[in-house]
Coordinates of C-alpha atoms in Angstrom, one line a residue:
M1 CA 33.1 -97.6 61.0
F2 CA 30.6 -99.2 62.7
N3 CA 30.6 -103.0 62.6
K4 CA 27.3 -105.1 63.5
K5 CA 29.5 -108.4 63.4
R6 CA 32.2 -107.3 66.0
L7 CA 29.5 -105.5 68.3
V8 CA 27.8 -109.0 68.5
S9 CA 31.0 -110.6 69.7
L10 CA 31.7 -108.3 72.1
I11 CA 28.2 -108.6 73.7
L12 CA 28.6 -112.6 73.7
L13 CA 31.7 -112.4 75.3
A14 CA 30.7 -110.3 78.0
L15 CA 27.9 -112.1 78.7
L16 CA 30.0 -115.1 78.9
L17 CA 32.6 -113.5 81.4
G18 CA 29.6 -112.1 83.5
S19 CA 28.3 -115.6 83.9
C20 CA 31.7 -117.0 85.1
S21 CA 32.2 -114.2 87.3
S22 CA 28.7 -114.5 89.2
A23 CA 29.8 -118.2 90.0
T24 CA 33.4 -117.0 91.5
D25 CA 33.2 -113.1 92.3
D26 CA 31.4 -111.5 95.3
T27 CA 30.4 -107.7 94.5
S28 CA 28.1 -107.8 97.2
G29 CA 25.5 -106.2 95.4
D30 CA 27.8 -103.2 94.6
T31 CA 26.8 -102.5 91.2
S32 CA 29.2 -99.4 90.8
A33 CA 31.9 -101.7 91.1
P34 CA 33.5 -102.7 87.9
T35 CA 33.2 -106.7 87.2
S36 CA 36.0 -108.9 85.5
A37 CA 33.5 -109.0 82.4
D38 CA 33.2 -105.2 82.3
T39 CA 37.0 -105.0 82.4
A40 CA 37.5 -107.9 80.0
A41 CA 34.9 -106.2 77.7
E42 CA 36.5 -103.0 77.7
V43 CA 40.0 -104.3 77.0
T44 CA 38.5 -106.7 74.4
E45 CA 37.0 -103.7 72.5
E46 CA 39.9 -101.5 72.9
A47 CA 42.4 -104.4 71.3
A48 CA 39.6 -104.8 68.5
E49 CA 39.6 -101.5 67.6
E50 CA 43.4 -101.3 67.6
T51 CA 43.7 -104.4 65.5
V52 CA 40.5 -104.3 63.1
P53 CA 41.6 -101.8 60.5
E54 CA 39.0 -99.1 59.1
E55 CA 37.9 -99.3 55.5
T56 CA 38.7 -96.6 53.7
E57 CA 38.7 -95.1 50.4
P58 CA 41.5 -95.3 48.0
D59 CA 43.2 -91.6 47.5
W60 CA 42.1 -91.9 43.7
Y61 CA 44.0 -88.8 42.3
A62 CA 47.1 -89.4 44.8
N63 CA 49.0 -89.3 41.3
I64 CA 48.3 -86.1 40.1
P65 CA 50.3 -83.1 41.9
E66 CA 47.9 -81.1 44.0
G67 CA 46.8 -78.0 42.6
T68 CA 47.1 -79.1 39.0
T69 CA 44.8 -77.0 36.7
F70 CA 44.4 -76.5 33.0
D71 CA 42.6 -73.3 32.4
G72 CA 39.7 -74.5 30.7
Y73 CA 41.4 -76.7 28.1
T74 CA 39.0 -78.9 26.3
F75 CA 39.9 -82.7 26.3
S76 CA 38.9 -84.5 23.1
A77 CA 38.4 -88.1 23.1
L78 CA 37.5 -89.8 19.9
S79 CA 35.7 -93.0 19.6
Y80 CA 33.7 -95.2 17.2
D81 CA 30.3 -94.0 16.3
Y82 CA 28.0 -95.6 18.8
S83 CA 25.0 -93.7 18.2
N84 CA 23.2 -96.9 17.3
G85 CA 22.8 -97.2 21.0
N86 CA 25.0 -100.5 21.6
W87 CA 28.5 -100.7 23.2
S88 CA 28.8 -97.0 24.2
I89 CA 31.7 -96.4 26.8
Y90 CA 30.3 -93.5 28.1
L91 CA 33.4 -91.2 27.4
A92 CA 31.3 -88.0 27.8
P93 CA 27.8 -88.0 28.7
A94 CA 26.0 -84.7 28.0
E95 CA 23.6 -84.7 31.0
M96 CA 22.1 -86.9 33.5
I97 CA 19.4 -88.9 32.1
G98 CA 18.6 -91.3 35.3
E99 CA 20.4 -94.2 33.4
V100 CA 23.0 -95.9 35.5
L101 CA 26.2 -96.1 33.2
N102 CA 25.7 -92.7 31.8
D103 CA 24.9 -90.9 35.2
A104 CA 28.0 -92.5 36.9
A105 CA 30.1 -91.5 33.8
Y106 CA 28.9 -87.7 34.1
Q107 CA 29.4 -87.8 37.8
R108 CA 33.1 -88.8 37.2
N109 CA 33.5 -86.1 34.5
T110 CA 32.0 -83.5 36.6
E111 CA 34.3 -84.2 39.4
V112 CA 37.5 -84.6 37.1
E113 CA 36.3 -81.4 35.2
E114 CA 36.4 -79.4 38.5
L115 CA 39.4 -81.0 39.6
L116 CA 41.7 -80.2 36.8
G117 CA 40.0 -77.1 35.4
I118 CA 39.1 -78.9 32.2
E119 CA 36.0 -79.6 29.7
I120 CA 35.5 -83.0 28.6
E121 CA 34.3 -83.8 24.9
E122 CA 33.6 -87.2 23.1
I123 CA 33.6 -87.0 19.2
L124 CA 32.0 -89.9 17.7
D125 CA 33.3 -90.7 14.2
G126 CA 32.4 -93.7 12.0
N127 CA 35.9 -93.3 10.5
S128 CA 37.4 -92.7 13.9
E129 CA 40.7 -94.6 13.0
T130 CA 41.1 -92.8 9.6
S131 CA 40.4 -89.4 11.2
F132 CA 42.9 -89.8 13.9
K133 CA 45.5 -90.7 11.3
N134 CA 44.9 -88.0 9.3
S135 CA 45.1 -85.5 12.1
I136 CA 48.4 -86.6 13.0
M137 CA 49.6 -86.7 9.6
A138 CA 48.5 -83.2 9.4
G139 CA 50.8 -82.3 12.3
D140 CA 47.6 -81.5 14.3
G141 CA 48.3 -82.3 18.0
E142 CA 45.3 -80.6 19.2
T143 CA 42.5 -82.2 17.2
Y144 CA 42.1 -85.6 19.7
D145 CA 44.0 -86.1 22.8
L146 CA 42.8 -89.8 23.0
I147 CA 41.7 -92.2 20.7
A148 CA 39.3 -95.3 21.8
F149 CA 39.4 -98.2 19.5
W150 CA 36.5 -100.2 18.2
S151 CA 37.6 -103.8 18.8
P152 CA 38.7 -105.9 16.8
G153 CA 41.0 -104.1 14.1
D154 CA 44.7 -104.3 13.3
R155 CA 46.7 -101.3 15.0
A156 CA 50.2 -102.4 13.7
S157 CA 50.2 -99.4 11.4
F158 CA 49.9 -96.8 14.3
I159 CA 53.2 -98.1 15.3
T160 CA 55.1 -98.6 12.0
S161 CA 53.6 -95.1 10.9
N162 CA 55.1 -93.5 14.1
L163 CA 51.5 -92.2 15.1
V164 CA 51.2 -93.3 18.7
Y165 CA 52.7 -91.9 22.1
D166 CA 54.5 -94.1 24.2
W167 CA 52.8 -94.7 27.4
K168 CA 55.9 -95.5 29.3
S169 CA 56.8 -91.6 28.6
L170 CA 53.7 -90.3 30.0
P171 CA 53.8 -88.2 33.2
N172 CA 51.3 -88.4 35.7
T173 CA 50.3 -92.0 35.4
D174 CA 50.8 -95.0 37.0
L175 CA 50.1 -97.8 34.7
T176 CA 50.2 -100.1 37.7
A177 CA 47.2 -98.7 39.3
A178 CA 44.2 -100.9 39.7
W179 CA 42.2 -98.8 37.2
Y180 CA 44.5 -100.1 34.1
N181 CA 44.5 -103.9 33.1
Q182 CA 47.7 -105.3 33.8
T183 CA 47.3 -108.0 31.4
A184 CA 47.2 -105.5 28.4
N185 CA 50.0 -103.7 29.7
D186 CA 52.0 -106.8 29.5
A187 CA 50.5 -107.7 26.1
Y188 CA 50.9 -104.2 24.6
E189 CA 54.7 -103.7 25.7
F190 CA 57.5 -104.1 23.2
V191 CA 60.9 -103.9 24.2
G192 CA 60.3 -101.4 27.3
K193 CA 57.8 -99.4 25.1
Q194 CA 54.1 -99.4 25.4
Y195 CA 51.8 -97.7 22.3
F196 CA 48.2 -98.9 23.7
A197 CA 46.5 -99.3 27.2
V198 CA 43.3 -100.3 28.7
S199 CA 41.8 -98.8 31.6
D200 CA 38.5 -98.2 33.3
Y201 CA 37.8 -95.0 31.5
T202 CA 37.8 -96.6 28.0
F203 CA 36.5 -99.8 29.0
P204 CA 34.2 -99.4 32.0
V205 CA 32.1 -102.6 31.0
H206 CA 35.1 -105.0 31.1
Q207 CA 33.7 -107.3 28.7
H208 CA 35.0 -110.7 28.2
F209 CA 34.0 -113.6 26.2
R210 CA 31.6 -115.7 28.4
I211 CA 29.1 -118.8 27.9
L212 CA 25.5 -118.2 28.9
F213 CA 23.3 -121.1 29.5
N214 CA 19.4 -121.3 29.8
K215 CA 18.8 -122.6 33.6
D216 CA 15.1 -123.1 32.6
L217 CA 15.9 -125.5 29.9
M218 CA 18.5 -127.3 32.0
K219 CA 16.1 -127.8 34.6
D220 CA 13.5 -129.2 32.3
L221 CA 16.1 -131.7 31.0
N222 CA 16.9 -132.6 34.6
L223 CA 20.3 -131.2 34.4
E224 CA 22.3 -130.1 37.3
L225 CA 23.4 -126.6 37.1
P226 CA 27.2 -126.4 36.4
Y227 CA 27.8 -123.8 39.0
E228 CA 29.8 -125.9 41.5
S229 CA 31.9 -127.7 38.8
V230 CA 33.3 -123.8 38.0
H231 CA 33.9 -123.4 41.5
N232 CA 35.8 -126.4 42.4
G233 CA 37.4 -126.2 39.3
T234 CA 36.1 -129.1 37.1
W235 CA 34.1 -127.1 34.4
T236 CA 35.9 -128.4 31.3
F237 CA 35.4 -129.0 28.0
D238 CA 34.4 -132.3 28.2
K239 CA 32.1 -131.8 30.9
M240 CA 30.5 -129.2 28.9
M241 CA 29.8 -131.4 26.0
D242 CA 28.6 -133.9 28.4
Y243 CA 25.6 -131.6 29.1
T244 CA 24.9 -131.3 25.3
S245 CA 24.6 -135.0 24.7
G246 CA 21.2 -135.9 23.3
V247 CA 19.6 -132.6 23.7
Y248 CA 19.0 -131.9 19.9
S249 CA 15.4 -132.3 19.0
D250 CA 13.6 -131.6 15.6
L251 CA 11.0 -129.3 17.3
D252 CA 9.4 -128.1 13.9
G253 CA 9.3 -131.6 12.5
N254 CA 10.8 -130.7 9.2
G255 CA 13.5 -133.5 9.3
Q256 CA 16.1 -130.9 9.1
A257 CA 18.4 -129.3 11.5
D258 CA 17.4 -125.6 11.5
L259 CA 17.0 -122.5 13.5
N260 CA 13.6 -124.0 14.7
D261 CA 15.3 -126.9 16.6
R262 CA 16.5 -127.5 20.0
Y263 CA 20.7 -127.9 20.7
G264 CA 23.0 -128.4 23.3
I265 CA 25.1 -125.7 22.3
V266 CA 25.0 -122.9 19.7
L267 CA 27.8 -120.9 18.1
N268 CA 29.9 -119.6 15.1
A269 CA 33.3 -119.8 13.7
A270 CA 34.5 -116.7 15.5
F271 CA 33.2 -118.0 19.3
T272 CA 34.6 -121.3 18.5
S273 CA 37.8 -120.1 18.1
I274 CA 37.9 -118.7 21.6
F275 CA 38.3 -121.9 23.0
P276 CA 42.5 -122.5 22.4
I277 CA 42.9 -119.1 23.9
N278 CA 40.8 -119.9 26.9
S279 CA 42.6 -122.9 27.2
G280 CA 45.5 -121.0 28.0
E281 CA 47.2 -120.9 24.3
L282 CA 47.9 -117.2 23.5
P283 CA 49.0 -117.1 20.0
V284 CA 51.6 -114.4 20.1
T285 CA 54.0 -113.1 22.9
C286 CA 56.9 -110.6 22.8
T287 CA 60.1 -111.0 24.2
D288 CA 63.2 -108.9 24.3
E289 CA 64.1 -111.0 21.2
G290 CA 61.6 -110.6 19.3
F291 CA 57.8 -112.0 18.7
Q292 CA 57.4 -115.7 19.8
F293 CA 54.6 -117.9 18.1
N294 CA 52.4 -120.5 19.9
L295 CA 50.1 -121.3 17.0
Y296 CA 50.8 -125.5 16.9
S297 CA 51.7 -128.1 19.4
D298 CA 50.0 -131.3 20.4
R299 CA 47.8 -129.6 22.9
I300 CA 46.7 -127.0 20.1
I301 CA 46.2 -129.9 17.8
S302 CA 43.9 -131.8 20.3
I303 CA 41.8 -128.7 20.8
V304 CA 41.4 -128.0 17.1
E305 CA 40.2 -131.4 16.7
R306 CA 37.7 -131.0 19.3
M307 CA 36.6 -127.8 17.6
Q308 CA 36.2 -129.5 14.4
A309 CA 33.9 -132.2 15.9
F310 CA 31.2 -129.5 16.3
R311 CA 30.7 -129.8 12.4
T312 CA 29.3 -133.3 12.7
N313 CA 27.8 -133.4 16.3
Q314 CA 24.0 -133.4 16.1
D315 CA 23.6 -131.3 19.4
V316 CA 25.7 -128.6 18.2
Y317 CA 24.3 -125.8 15.7
L318 CA 27.5 -124.4 14.1
N319 CA 26.6 -121.1 12.1
L320 CA 29.5 -121.0 9.4
A321 CA 27.3 -118.6 7.1
G322 CA 28.8 -115.6 8.9
G323 CA 26.7 -113.3 11.7
N324 CA 25.2 -114.3 14.5
T325 CA 22.2 -116.5 13.7
Q326 CA 22.9 -118.8 16.5
Y327 CA 21.6 -116.0 18.9
E328 CA 17.8 -116.7 17.6
I329 CA 18.1 -119.8 18.8
F330 CA 19.2 -119.2 22.4
Q331 CA 16.9 -116.2 22.7
A332 CA 14.0 -118.4 21.5
G333 CA 15.0 -120.7 24.7
N334 CA 16.1 -123.6 22.3
A335 CA 19.7 -124.1 23.6
I336 CA 21.3 -124.9 26.8
F337 CA 24.5 -123.1 25.9
E338 CA 25.8 -120.0 24.2
P339 CA 29.2 -118.6 23.7
Y340 CA 28.6 -114.5 23.9
G341 CA 30.8 -111.6 23.0
S342 CA 28.1 -109.0 22.3
D343 CA 26.7 -106.1 24.2
P344 CA 25.2 -107.1 27.5
K345 CA 22.6 -104.8 27.1
L346 CA 21.2 -107.4 24.4
L347 CA 20.7 -109.8 27.5
R348 CA 18.2 -107.7 29.5
D349 CA 15.1 -108.7 27.6
I350 CA 15.5 -112.5 27.6
E351 CA 12.6 -113.9 29.4
F352 CA 13.9 -117.2 30.7
D353 CA 16.2 -117.7 33.5
L354 CA 20.0 -117.1 32.6
G355 CA 23.2 -118.3 34.0
Y356 CA 26.8 -117.3 33.3
L357 CA 29.6 -119.3 32.9
P358 CA 33.5 -118.7 31.9
Y359 CA 34.7 -120.7 28.7
P360 CA 35.7 -124.3 30.2
K361 CA 39.2 -125.4 31.1
F362 CA 40.8 -127.6 28.4
D363 CA 40.8 -130.1 31.1
E364 CA 41.3 -130.5 35.1
N365 CA 44.9 -130.1 34.6
Q366 CA 44.8 -126.6 33.5
E367 CA 45.6 -124.6 36.5
D368 CA 43.0 -121.8 36.1
Y369 CA 40.2 -120.4 34.0
V370 CA 41.3 -117.8 31.1
V371 CA 39.1 -115.0 30.4
W372 CA 40.0 -113.6 27.0
S373 CA 39.2 -110.0 26.6
S374 CA 39.9 -107.6 23.8
G375 CA 38.2 -103.9 23.9
G376 CA 39.1 -100.8 25.7
M377 CA 42.2 -100.3 23.8
M378 CA 43.4 -96.6 23.9
A379 CA 46.2 -94.6 22.4
L380 CA 47.5 -91.1 22.1
P381 CA 48.7 -89.4 19.3
V382 CA 52.6 -88.8 19.1
T383 CA 51.9 -85.3 18.2
L384 CA 50.6 -84.3 21.6
T385 CA 51.9 -81.2 22.9
N386 CA 51.7 -81.2 26.7
A387 CA 52.1 -84.8 27.9
E388 CA 51.8 -83.4 31.6
R389 CA 48.4 -82.5 30.8
T390 CA 47.4 -85.2 28.9
G391 CA 48.6 -87.9 31.4
A392 CA 46.9 -86.1 34.5
I393 CA 43.5 -86.0 32.5
I394 CA 43.8 -89.7 31.7
E395 CA 44.8 -90.6 35.1
A396 CA 42.0 -88.6 36.7
L397 CA 39.6 -90.2 34.3
S398 CA 40.9 -93.7 34.7
A399 CA 40.6 -93.3 38.4
G400 CA 37.2 -91.7 38.3
S401 CA 36.1 -94.4 36.4
S402 CA 36.8 -97.1 38.8
K403 CA 35.7 -94.9 41.6
Y404 CA 32.1 -94.4 39.8
V405 CA 31.2 -96.4 36.8
K406 CA 32.8 -99.8 37.5
D407 CA 30.6 -100.6 40.4
A408 CA 27.6 -98.7 38.7
F409 CA 28.2 -101.2 36.0
V410 CA 28.7 -104.5 38.2
E411 CA 26.2 -103.7 40.9
Q412 CA 23.5 -101.8 39.3
Y413 CA 23.6 -102.9 35.4
I414 CA 25.1 -106.3 35.3
E415 CA 23.8 -107.9 38.5
G416 CA 20.6 -105.7 38.7
K417 CA 19.5 -106.4 35.0
V418 CA 21.4 -108.9 33.3
L419 CA 22.6 -111.5 35.9
R420 CA 19.8 -113.2 37.8
D421 CA 21.2 -115.4 40.8
E422 CA 24.1 -115.0 43.1
D423 CA 26.4 -117.7 41.5
S424 CA 26.4 -116.1 38.1
Q425 CA 27.2 -112.5 39.8
I426 CA 30.0 -114.3 41.9
I427 CA 31.3 -115.9 38.7
Y428 CA 31.1 -112.7 36.7
R429 CA 33.1 -111.0 39.4
M430 CA 35.8 -113.5 39.1
M431 CA 35.8 -113.3 35.3
R432 CA 36.3 -109.5 35.3
D433 CA 39.3 -110.1 37.8
K434 CA 40.8 -112.8 35.3
A435 CA 40.7 -110.5 32.2
T436 CA 43.4 -111.7 29.9
Y437 CA 44.4 -109.9 26.9
D438 CA 46.3 -111.0 23.8
L439 CA 48.3 -108.8 21.5
S440 CA 47.5 -110.3 18.3
Y441 CA 43.6 -109.8 18.4
N442 CA 44.1 -106.2 17.9
I443 CA 48.2 -106.1 16.8
D444 CA 48.5 -108.2 13.8
P445 CA 50.6 -107.1 10.9
S446 CA 50.3 -110.3 9.2
G447 CA 46.8 -110.1 8.8
K448 CA 46.7 -113.9 9.3
I449 CA 46.3 -114.6 13.1
G450 CA 44.1 -111.8 14.7
E451 CA 40.3 -111.2 14.8
Y452 CA 39.7 -115.1 15.4
K453 CA 41.4 -115.6 11.7
W454 CA 43.8 -118.1 12.6
Y455 CA 41.7 -120.8 14.4
S456 CA 38.5 -119.7 12.4
T457 CA 40.6 -121.5 9.6
F458 CA 40.2 -124.7 11.2
V459 CA 36.4 -124.8 11.9
N460 CA 35.5 -123.5 8.4
D461 CA 37.9 -126.2 6.8
A462 CA 37.6 -129.7 8.6
A463 CA 40.7 -130.7 6.6
A464 CA 42.9 -128.0 7.9
N465 CA 45.8 -128.9 10.2
P466 CA 47.6 -126.5 12.6
A467 CA 50.9 -128.1 12.0
S468 CA 50.6 -127.8 8.1
Y469 CA 49.0 -124.6 8.1
W470 CA 51.7 -123.1 10.1
E471 CA 54.5 -124.4 7.8
S472 CA 52.5 -122.8 4.7
Q473 CA 52.2 -119.4 6.6
Q474 CA 55.1 -119.3 8.7
K475 CA 57.5 -117.3 6.5
A476 CA 55.1 -114.6 5.5
I477 CA 53.9 -114.4 9.4
N478 CA 57.7 -114.1 10.6
K479 CA 58.6 -111.4 8.0
T480 CA 55.8 -109.1 8.9
Y481 CA 56.5 -109.5 12.7
N482 CA 60.1 -109.2 12.2
N483 CA 59.4 -105.8 10.5
L484 CA 57.3 -104.7 13.3
F485 CA 59.8 -105.7 16.2
E486 CA 62.7 -104.1 14.1
K487 CA 60.7 -100.9 13.8
I488 CA 59.7 -100.8 17.4
K489 CA 63.5 -101.3 18.3
G490 CA 64.3 -98.2 16.0
N491 CA 61.8 -96.0 17.3

């Protein structure tokens, strides 16, 4: 591969050696005789060619046996109905339409269809999970080959009702490959079994919870952009709150804090409840002995106290009514920060200059940023009739998504349309690499922890305390998770 930097280095070296040679070597004007500079440059270039590895493209489909074909089989991927235009995950676009993600996914599918001799179809269903369950209970293993879940939701019943296939038993699939999220593998592995996975096929956009900021407003307020703090590891909760101090302004002059005013940060209970998780406090993990809970500690109590302080901070707009009315304030240009977890497509029309940040660390003692993610969860029906075929197809689609769709999203969709500066793009890529999954968001048999529920309790009720709340809920939570664990062990 042509390397401009290497060529320039070789030319400079040759010139340097040539100048030395003119002072020490007498060639008597014989330009045909090789000089020491010629020889050195030639040797150096040969050595460079040997030591600088060529950039090679991965063997995307190495895990699929050569010559594999499935005689025109139609692979059916079931997903939530995205026909409203938001959160499409592009499982099977019908045609090229000139839109970046659609066309990259179409190219992926065309290549995989030709590779494996199949057709790929996406079935959109507003009641996709019920339809998936019903098809399995009816014993029809050919109706759906895969389900891509909407996020959030509780899927413990898919395990306890024996509806989903163990990914650890799936042939022709390498879950350690780069196109599968490894923290999702860790989160969804229970006693050597794994019933859910996340790959670039079902989650090509790799969304995560992040904090947006209004660069124009920050400059108007003579505040330094916080990028350097992120890069040097000092982007903390306290630093974020320092930025918000004194920012509130009653813009409409009605004497009431409302949607028409200016704030330092705007958020709701759901996005507030992300702070403990992005401080490194994952609520539930599974070991060989059972589920382990991390729902109260001195550190968690400190985080909760900070969250509850939002309620009385004039610089904070805390939406406790439900929904995302806080978005209206930010999109109007009247807030510095906005925690965000919705479709990035909705950010493309924002007129002011937008910046991108991770949720802050708890403090500088926290080793690294935690970037909580939740989407892209997929499962296979336990009734699948040809595991070799299913594994090969999903492996090819996941690898093909890494090949075509991932970079199309990052380089053309996010960087070209949403993120407007290099620092935000660097931070986005860092966060994408750190995407971290937690099992309780999508698998919570108690109904008390997942989908923001545990920490939203403390945002909605200023008197609630993690220790006493855990004491009141511990028995019921332990019972449901113990039942799930025993069920998994017996499968």
